[in-house]
């Protein structure tokens, strides 16, 4: 069974959704719900911390793209922090690194 744990942390200027596990067809709805809940609370600047992400398939990527679109519509953005491994490779292969550009400030915020 695929497992995904989500932790949502509000900071003054943004909300961090920390992932631990896998985002795939079985768990992508949990991520979508977390994004939707944050947006519904007026939190339009979102960061998805993928340091603990072990796997992400096309459904997970689709969920991130849709979340980015909804965040932009709400006047904000969805950024990725600690993209690595399979997710980073998927972003490169699909040429989506421009949609989710790396931001060293986020890495420092989340580790510092």
Short mmCIF file of C-alpha atoms in Angstrom, two decimals:
data_model
loop_
_atom_site.label_atom_id
_atom_site.label_comp_id
_atom_site.label_asym_id
_atom_site.label_seq_id
_atom_site.Cartn_x
_atom_site.Cartn_y
_atom_site.Cartn_z
CA UNK A 1 0.00 0.00 0.00
CA UNK A 2 1.23 3.48 -0.87
CA UNK A 3 1.64 5.77 2.10
CA UNK A 4 1.69 9.55 2.27
CA UNK A 5 1.91 11.72 5.34
CA UNK A 6 1.18 15.45 5.09
CA UNK A 7 2.01 18.17 7.55
CA UNK A 8 0.69 21.70 7.05
CA UNK A 9 2.49 24.59 8.75
CA UNK A 10 1.41 28.21 8.46
CA UNK A 11 4.12 30.86 8.48
CA UNK A 12 3.38 34.60 8.33
CA UNK A 13 3.80 34.87 4.55
CA UNK A 14 3.28 31.31 3.35
CA UNK A 15 1.98 27.87 4.13
CA UNK A 16 4.24 24.83 3.92
CA UNK A 17 2.84 21.42 3.02
CA UNK A 18 5.47 18.85 3.96
CA UNK A 19 5.27 15.49 2.23
CA UNK A 20 6.60 12.20 3.52
CA UNK A 21 6.09 9.10 1.40
CA UNK A 22 4.75 8.76 -2.12
CA UNK A 23 2.39 10.81 -4.28
CA UNK A 24 0.71 8.63 -6.87
CA UNK A 25 -2.75 7.68 -8.10
CA UNK A 26 -3.68 6.37 -4.64
CA UNK A 27 -2.50 9.39 -2.62
CA UNK A 28 -2.67 12.41 -4.94
CA UNK A 29 -6.15 13.32 -3.67
CA UNK A 30 -4.72 13.84 -0.17
CA UNK A 31 -2.28 16.39 -1.57
CA UNK A 32 -5.04 18.05 -3.61
CA UNK A 33 -7.22 18.31 -0.50
CA UNK A 34 -4.37 19.87 1.51
CA UNK A 35 -3.78 22.46 -1.23
CA UNK A 36 -7.50 23.19 -1.53
CA UNK A 37 -7.90 23.55 2.25
CA UNK A 38 -5.01 26.01 2.47
CA UNK A 39 -6.41 28.06 -0.41
CA UNK A 40 -9.89 28.01 1.15
CA UNK A 41 -8.36 29.50 4.32
CA UNK A 42 -6.96 32.38 2.26
CA UNK A 43 -3.41 30.99 2.23
CA UNK A 44 -2.43 31.63 -1.41
CA UNK A 45 1.37 31.41 -1.12
CA UNK A 46 2.12 27.72 -0.78
CA UNK A 47 5.33 25.73 -0.57
CA UNK A 48 5.33 21.97 -1.00
CA UNK A 49 8.38 20.58 0.80
CA UNK A 50 9.36 17.38 -0.98
CA UNK A 51 12.44 16.49 1.08
CA UNK A 52 10.67 13.37 2.39
CA UNK A 53 9.10 12.43 -0.94
CA UNK A 54 10.21 9.02 -2.13
CA UNK A 55 8.18 8.82 -5.34
CA UNK A 56 5.90 10.96 -7.50
CA UNK A 57 4.09 9.70 -10.59
CA UNK A 58 2.25 11.57 -13.33
CA UNK A 59 -0.89 11.87 -11.18
CA UNK A 60 1.16 13.53 -8.44
CA UNK A 61 2.72 15.88 -10.97
CA UNK A 62 -0.72 16.68 -12.36
CA UNK A 63 -1.88 17.50 -8.81
CA UNK A 64 1.04 19.90 -8.32
CA UNK A 65 0.37 21.61 -11.66
CA UNK A 66 -3.33 22.01 -10.88
CA UNK A 67 -2.44 23.35 -7.42
CA UNK A 68 -0.11 25.89 -9.00
CA UNK A 69 -2.91 27.04 -11.31
CA UNK A 70 -5.37 27.38 -8.41
CA UNK A 71 -2.82 29.26 -6.30
CA UNK A 72 -2.10 31.68 -9.16
CA UNK A 73 -5.85 32.22 -9.61
CA UNK A 74 -6.00 33.10 -5.91
CA UNK A 75 -3.24 35.68 -6.36
CA UNK A 76 -0.43 33.52 -5.02
CA UNK A 77 1.84 30.71 -6.10
CA UNK A 78 2.80 27.13 -5.33
CA UNK A 79 6.54 26.52 -5.05
CA UNK A 80 8.49 23.34 -4.50
CA UNK A 81 11.27 23.00 -1.97
CA UNK A 82 13.85 20.22 -1.88
CA UNK A 83 12.81 18.73 -5.24
CA UNK A 84 15.08 15.76 -5.81
CA UNK A 85 15.29 12.28 -7.24
CA UNK A 86 12.38 11.05 -9.29
CA UNK A 87 10.38 14.27 -8.93
CA UNK A 88 13.27 16.42 -10.13
CA UNK A 89 13.84 14.09 -13.07
CA UNK A 90 10.12 14.18 -13.91
CA UNK A 91 10.16 17.99 -13.86
CA UNK A 92 13.16 18.03 -16.17
CA UNK A 93 11.75 15.46 -18.61
CA UNK A 94 8.43 17.30 -18.87
CA UNK A 95 10.18 20.68 -19.06
CA UNK A 96 8.23 21.92 -16.04
CA UNK A 97 11.22 23.27 -14.13
CA UNK A 98 10.16 26.77 -15.25
CA UNK A 99 6.73 26.27 -13.68
CA UNK A 100 8.43 25.26 -10.42
CA UNK A 101 11.76 27.13 -10.44
CA UNK A 102 14.19 26.36 -7.62
CA UNK A 103 14.35 29.04 -4.97
CA UNK A 104 17.36 28.85 -2.62
CA UNK A 105 15.55 31.17 -0.18
CA UNK A 106 12.93 28.47 0.38
CA UNK A 107 15.57 25.84 1.02
CA UNK A 108 17.17 28.12 3.62
CA UNK A 109 13.83 29.01 5.24
CA UNK A 110 12.87 25.39 5.67
CA UNK A 111 16.25 24.15 6.89
CA UNK A 112 17.41 27.21 8.82
#
